[in-house]
Amino acid sequence: MNLILPDGEEYKNLETLQRIYDFLMEKKANRGTLMVAFGGGVIGDMAGFAAATFMRGIKMIQVPTTLLAQVDRVSAVKRQ
């Protein structure tokens, strides 16, 4: 099952978040669901927030596909 979202900062909003929640509910996602997000920073941010807040958190794998998102992810891991 796939949900394709547009990228770009203008899509980092509650409407996009609601679209993700609606998709998860429609597909009967539960606490055992694994979300995989392929995309740049906005996709990763939106999917990460949705995964963290849906049903008090579901598992997520982020696959950054832009150089900026890859560098940002590496630097975030190093800060931990």
mmCIF file of N, CA and C in Angstrom:
data_model
loop_
_atom_site.group_PDB
_atom_site.id
_atom_site.type_symbol
_atom_site.label_atom_id
_atom_site.label_comp_id
_atom_site.label_asym_id
_atom_site.label_seq_id
_atom_site.Cartn_x
_atom_site.Cartn_y
_atom_site.Cartn_z
ATOM 1 N N MET A 1 0.838 -1.174 0.000
ATOM 2 C CA MET A 1 0.000 0.000 0.000
ATOM 3 C C MET A 1 0.884 1.239 0.000
ATOM 4 N N ASN A 2 0.570 2.159 -0.863
ATOM 5 C CA ASN A 2 1.386 3.359 -1.039
ATOM 6 C C ASN A 2 0.548 4.612 -0.886
ATOM 7 N N LEU A 3 1.151 5.613 -0.314
ATOM 8 C CA LEU A 3 0.577 6.953 -0.282
ATOM 9 C C LEU A 3 1.631 7.874 -0.864
ATOM 10 N N ILE A 4 1.319 8.503 -1.960
ATOM 11 C CA ILE A 4 2.270 9.409 -2.605
ATOM 12 C C ILE A 4 1.894 10.836 -2.239
ATOM 13 N N LEU A 5 2.848 11.535 -1.650
ATOM 14 C CA LEU A 5 2.636 12.917 -1.220
ATOM 15 C C LEU A 5 3.512 13.855 -2.035
ATOM 16 N N PRO A 6 3.058 15.082 -2.258
ATOM 17 C CA PRO A 6 3.907 16.063 -2.932
ATOM 18 C C PRO A 6 5.016 16.520 -1.986
ATOM 19 N N ASP A 7 6.126 16.960 -2.559
ATOM 20 C CA ASP A 7 7.203 17.472 -1.715
ATOM 21 C C ASP A 7 7.212 18.994 -1.784
ATOM 22 N N GLY A 8 7.963 19.587 -0.904
ATOM 23 C CA GLY A 8 8.057 21.043 -0.857
ATOM 24 C C GLY A 8 7.569 21.563 0.482
ATOM 25 N N GLU A 9 8.206 22.614 0.949
ATOM 26 C CA GLU A 9 7.892 23.188 2.261
ATOM 27 C C GLU A 9 6.423 23.572 2.408
ATOM 28 N N GLU A 10 5.772 23.957 1.313
ATOM 29 C CA GLU A 10 4.370 24.368 1.410
ATOM 30 C C GLU A 10 3.444 23.212 1.794
ATOM 31 N N TYR A 11 3.934 21.983 1.712
ATOM 32 C CA TYR A 11 3.130 20.822 2.084
ATOM 33 C C TYR A 11 3.409 20.348 3.511
ATOM 34 N N LYS A 12 4.233 21.067 4.222
ATOM 35 C CA LYS A 12 4.487 20.736 5.624
ATOM 36 C C LYS A 12 3.404 21.441 6.443
ATOM 37 N N ASN A 13 2.219 20.807 6.507
ATOM 38 C CA ASN A 13 1.074 21.441 7.163
ATOM 39 C C ASN A 13 0.114 20.382 7.709
ATOM 40 N N LEU A 14 -0.926 20.859 8.382
ATOM 41 C CA LEU A 14 -1.885 19.940 8.997
ATOM 42 C C LEU A 14 -2.716 19.177 7.972
ATOM 43 N N GLU A 15 -2.938 19.746 6.802
ATOM 44 C CA GLU A 15 -3.691 19.035 5.764
ATOM 45 C C GLU A 15 -2.940 17.779 5.308
ATOM 46 N N THR A 16 -1.636 17.910 5.136
ATOM 47 C CA THR A 16 -0.827 16.750 4.749
ATOM 48 C C THR A 16 -0.820 15.717 5.864
ATOM 49 N N LEU A 17 -0.689 16.178 7.094
ATOM 50 C CA LEU A 17 -0.713 15.266 8.237
ATOM 51 C C LEU A 17 -2.049 14.524 8.295
ATOM 52 N N GLN A 18 -3.143 15.241 8.081
ATOM 53 C CA GLN A 18 -4.464 14.605 8.093
ATOM 54 C C GLN A 18 -4.586 13.576 6.976
ATOM 55 N N ARG A 19 -4.002 13.876 5.836
ATOM 56 C CA ARG A 19 -4.032 12.924 4.711
ATOM 57 C C ARG A 19 -3.308 11.623 5.083
ATOM 58 N N ILE A 20 -2.182 11.751 5.788
ATOM 59 C CA ILE A 20 -1.442 10.561 6.235
ATOM 60 C C ILE A 20 -2.275 9.783 7.251
ATOM 61 N N TYR A 21 -2.843 10.484 8.243
ATOM 62 C CA TYR A 21 -3.687 9.817 9.244
ATOM 63 C C TYR A 21 -4.867 9.103 8.583
ATOM 64 N N ASP A 22 -5.530 9.781 7.638
ATOM 65 C CA ASP A 22 -6.675 9.175 6.945
ATOM 66 C C ASP A 22 -6.262 7.898 6.214
ATOM 67 N N PHE A 23 -5.104 7.938 5.568
ATOM 68 C CA PHE A 23 -4.596 6.765 4.857
ATOM 69 C C PHE A 23 -4.340 5.620 5.834
ATOM 70 N N LEU A 24 -3.698 5.924 6.953
ATOM 71 C CA LEU A 24 -3.405 4.891 7.944
ATOM 72 C C LEU A 24 -4.688 4.279 8.500
ATOM 73 N N MET A 25 -5.680 5.117 8.764
ATOM 74 C CA MET A 25 -6.959 4.610 9.271
ATOM 75 C C MET A 25 -7.672 3.757 8.217
ATOM 76 N N GLU A 26 -7.668 4.224 6.975
ATOM 77 C CA GLU A 26 -8.321 3.494 5.882
ATOM 78 C C GLU A 26 -7.710 2.105 5.700
ATOM 79 N N LYS A 27 -6.392 2.016 5.877
ATOM 80 C CA LYS A 27 -5.681 0.745 5.706
ATOM 81 C C LYS A 27 -5.637 -0.077 6.989
ATOM 82 N N LYS A 28 -6.332 0.410 8.019
ATOM 83 C CA LYS A 28 -6.416 -0.284 9.304
ATOM 84 C C LYS A 28 -5.040 -0.506 9.942
ATOM 85 N N ALA A 29 -4.214 0.522 9.867
ATOM 86 C CA ALA A 29 -2.896 0.454 10.503
ATOM 87 C C ALA A 29 -3.074 0.326 12.014
ATOM 88 N N ASN A 30 -2.122 -0.334 12.653
ATOM 89 C CA ASN A 30 -2.164 -0.483 14.105
ATOM 90 C C ASN A 30 -0.759 -0.292 14.666
ATOM 91 N N ARG A 31 -0.609 -0.530 15.954
ATOM 92 C CA ARG A 31 0.693 -0.290 16.595
ATOM 93 C C ARG A 31 1.790 -1.188 16.028
ATOM 94 N N GLY A 32 1.444 -2.252 15.349
ATOM 95 C CA GLY A 32 2.431 -3.133 14.736
ATOM 96 C C GLY A 32 2.802 -2.750 13.313
ATOM 97 N N THR A 33 2.184 -1.704 12.796
ATOM 98 C CA THR A 33 2.433 -1.262 11.424
ATOM 99 C C THR A 33 3.821 -0.642 11.307
ATOM 100 N N LEU A 34 4.481 -0.905 10.199
ATOM 101 C CA LEU A 34 5.771 -0.284 9.891
ATOM 102 C C LEU A 34 5.575 0.682 8.727
ATOM 103 N N MET A 35 5.905 1.941 8.946
ATOM 104 C CA MET A 35 5.827 2.950 7.893
ATOM 105 C C MET A 35 7.224 3.127 7.305
ATOM 106 N N VAL A 36 7.316 3.148 5.981
ATOM 107 C CA VAL A 36 8.577 3.403 5.294
ATOM 108 C C VAL A 36 8.383 4.660 4.464
ATOM 109 N N ALA A 37 9.238 5.653 4.683
ATOM 110 C CA ALA A 37 9.116 6.939 3.987
ATOM 111 C C ALA A 37 10.308 7.138 3.060
ATOM 112 N N PHE A 38 10.040 7.207 1.766
ATOM 113 C CA PHE A 38 11.051 7.512 0.754
ATOM 114 C C PHE A 38 10.846 8.958 0.343
ATOM 115 N N GLY A 39 11.872 9.782 0.477
ATOM 116 C CA GLY A 39 11.723 11.164 0.035
ATOM 117 C C GLY A 39 12.739 12.079 0.680
ATOM 118 N N GLY A 40 12.534 13.345 0.442
ATOM 119 C CA GLY A 40 13.417 14.369 0.982
ATOM 120 C C GLY A 40 13.020 14.768 2.392
ATOM 121 N N GLY A 41 13.473 15.940 2.782
ATOM 122 C CA GLY A 41 13.278 16.402 4.150
ATOM 123 C C GLY A 41 11.834 16.585 4.565
ATOM 124 N N VAL A 42 11.021 17.175 3.707
ATOM 125 C CA VAL A 42 9.615 17.407 4.057
ATOM 126 C C VAL A 42 8.879 16.085 4.223
ATOM 127 N N ILE A 43 9.105 15.155 3.314
ATOM 128 C CA ILE A 43 8.463 13.841 3.420
ATOM 129 C C ILE A 43 8.904 13.152 4.709
ATOM 130 N N GLY A 44 10.191 13.191 4.990
ATOM 131 C CA GLY A 44 10.697 12.580 6.219
ATOM 132 C C GLY A 44 10.134 13.228 7.468
ATOM 133 N N ASP A 45 10.050 14.548 7.465
ATOM 134 C CA ASP A 45 9.500 15.263 8.623
ATOM 135 C C ASP A 45 8.032 14.919 8.843
ATOM 136 N N MET A 46 7.251 14.960 7.772
ATOM 137 C CA MET A 46 5.815 14.696 7.898
ATOM 138 C C MET A 46 5.549 13.242 8.274
ATOM 139 N N ALA A 47 6.232 12.323 7.622
ATOM 140 C CA ALA A 47 6.040 10.906 7.936
ATOM 141 C C ALA A 47 6.516 10.597 9.351
ATOM 142 N N GLY A 48 7.630 11.193 9.749
ATOM 143 C CA GLY A 48 8.151 10.972 11.094
ATOM 144 C C GLY A 48 7.204 11.468 12.168
ATOM 145 N N PHE A 49 6.651 12.661 11.958
ATOM 146 C CA PHE A 49 5.701 13.199 12.938
ATOM 147 C C PHE A 49 4.437 12.348 12.979
ATOM 148 N N ALA A 50 3.946 11.966 11.802
ATOM 149 C CA ALA A 50 2.742 11.129 11.754
ATOM 150 C C ALA A 50 2.982 9.792 12.454
ATOM 151 N N ALA A 51 4.115 9.167 12.186
ATOM 152 C CA ALA A 51 4.425 7.879 12.812
ATOM 153 C C ALA A 51 4.549 8.016 14.329
ATOM 154 N N ALA A 52 5.138 9.111 14.777
ATOM 155 C CA ALA A 52 5.336 9.311 16.213
ATOM 156 C C ALA A 52 4.031 9.585 16.951
ATOM 157 N N THR A 53 3.050 10.147 16.258
ATOM 158 C CA THR A 53 1.821 10.565 16.930
ATOM 159 C C THR A 53 0.618 9.675 16.630
ATOM 160 N N PHE A 54 0.692 8.819 15.634
ATOM 161 C CA PHE A 54 -0.427 7.937 15.302
ATOM 162 C C PHE A 54 -0.479 6.792 16.305
ATOM 163 N N MET A 55 -1.573 6.664 17.015
ATOM 164 C CA MET A 55 -1.775 5.594 18.007
ATOM 165 C C MET A 55 -0.630 5.553 19.029
ATOM 166 N N ARG A 56 -0.154 6.699 19.410
ATOM 167 C CA ARG A 56 0.957 6.848 20.359
ATOM 168 C C ARG A 56 2.273 6.308 19.830
ATOM 169 N N GLY A 57 2.383 6.178 18.511
ATOM 170 C CA GLY A 57 3.652 5.827 17.885
ATOM 171 C C GLY A 57 3.637 4.488 17.176
ATOM 172 N N ILE A 58 4.070 4.518 15.911
ATOM 173 C CA ILE A 58 4.278 3.286 15.153
ATOM 174 C C ILE A 58 5.715 3.308 14.629
ATOM 175 N N LYS A 59 6.211 2.159 14.245
ATOM 176 C CA LYS A 59 7.584 2.065 13.743
ATOM 177 C C LYS A 59 7.698 2.737 12.381
ATOM 178 N N MET A 60 8.884 3.292 12.126
ATOM 179 C CA MET A 60 9.100 3.963 10.853
ATOM 180 C C MET A 60 10.544 3.800 10.407
ATOM 181 N N ILE A 61 10.725 3.603 9.119
ATOM 182 C CA ILE A 61 12.045 3.614 8.489
ATOM 183 C C ILE A 61 12.051 4.775 7.515
ATOM 184 N N GLN A 62 13.065 5.608 7.615
ATOM 185 C CA GLN A 62 13.183 6.751 6.712
ATOM 186 C C GLN A 62 14.296 6.480 5.709
ATOM 187 N N VAL A 63 13.987 6.644 4.416
ATOM 188 C CA VAL A 63 14.955 6.469 3.344
ATOM 189 C C VAL A 63 15.093 7.813 2.634
ATOM 190 N N PRO A 64 16.063 8.633 3.061
ATOM 191 C CA PRO A 64 16.213 9.956 2.441
ATOM 192 C C PRO A 64 16.732 9.831 1.010
ATOM 193 N N THR A 65 16.079 10.522 0.088
ATOM 194 C CA THR A 65 16.429 10.398 -1.326
ATOM 195 C C THR A 65 17.091 11.642 -1.896
ATOM 196 N N THR A 66 17.242 12.679 -1.089
ATOM 197 C CA THR A 66 17.955 13.869 -1.556
ATOM 198 C C THR A 66 19.248 13.995 -0.766
ATOM 199 N N LEU A 67 20.231 14.618 -1.362
ATOM 200 C CA LEU A 67 21.516 14.790 -0.683
ATOM 201 C C LEU A 67 21.345 15.555 0.624
ATOM 202 N N LEU A 68 20.556 16.620 0.609
ATOM 203 C CA LEU A 68 20.346 17.407 1.823
ATOM 204 C C LEU A 68 19.710 16.563 2.922
ATOM 205 N N ALA A 69 18.709 15.769 2.582
ATOM 206 C CA ALA A 69 18.061 14.915 3.579
ATOM 207 C C ALA A 69 19.024 13.855 4.112
ATOM 208 N N GLN A 70 19.904 13.333 3.253
ATOM 209 C CA GLN A 70 20.879 12.336 3.683
ATOM 210 C C GLN A 70 21.884 12.948 4.647
ATOM 211 N N VAL A 71 22.387 14.121 4.313
ATOM 212 C CA VAL A 71 23.357 14.801 5.182
ATOM 213 C C VAL A 71 22.700 15.175 6.502
ATOM 214 N N ASP A 72 21.480 15.678 6.447
ATOM 215 C CA ASP A 72 20.751 16.062 7.649
ATOM 216 C C ASP A 72 20.538 14.854 8.551
ATOM 217 N N ARG A 73 20.210 13.715 7.971
ATOM 218 C CA ARG A 73 19.977 12.498 8.749
ATOM 219 C C ARG A 73 21.264 12.017 9.422
ATOM 220 N N VAL A 74 22.366 12.059 8.699
ATOM 221 C CA VAL A 74 23.650 11.636 9.266
ATOM 222 C C VAL A 74 24.040 12.542 10.424
ATOM 223 N N SER A 75 23.877 13.851 10.261
ATOM 224 C CA SER A 75 24.256 14.771 11.335
ATOM 225 C C SER A 75 23.338 14.599 12.541
ATOM 226 N N ALA A 76 22.072 14.255 12.333
ATOM 227 C CA ALA A 76 21.156 14.016 13.450
ATOM 228 C C ALA A 76 21.574 12.779 14.234
ATOM 229 N N VAL A 77 22.006 11.734 13.540
ATOM 230 C CA VAL A 77 22.453 10.512 14.205
ATOM 231 C C VAL A 77 23.722 10.792 15.005
ATOM 232 N N LYS A 78 24.644 11.590 14.454
ATOM 233 C CA LYS A 78 25.890 11.904 15.157
ATOM 234 C C LYS A 78 25.634 12.699 16.431
ATOM 235 N N ARG A 79 24.590 13.531 16.451
ATOM 236 C CA ARG A 79 24.290 14.347 17.635
ATOM 237 C C ARG A 79 23.711 13.518 18.767
ATOM 238 N N GLN A 80 23.230 12.316 18.477
ATOM 239 C CA GLN A 80 22.589 11.500 19.520
ATOM 240 C C GLN A 80 23.583 10.896 20.448
#
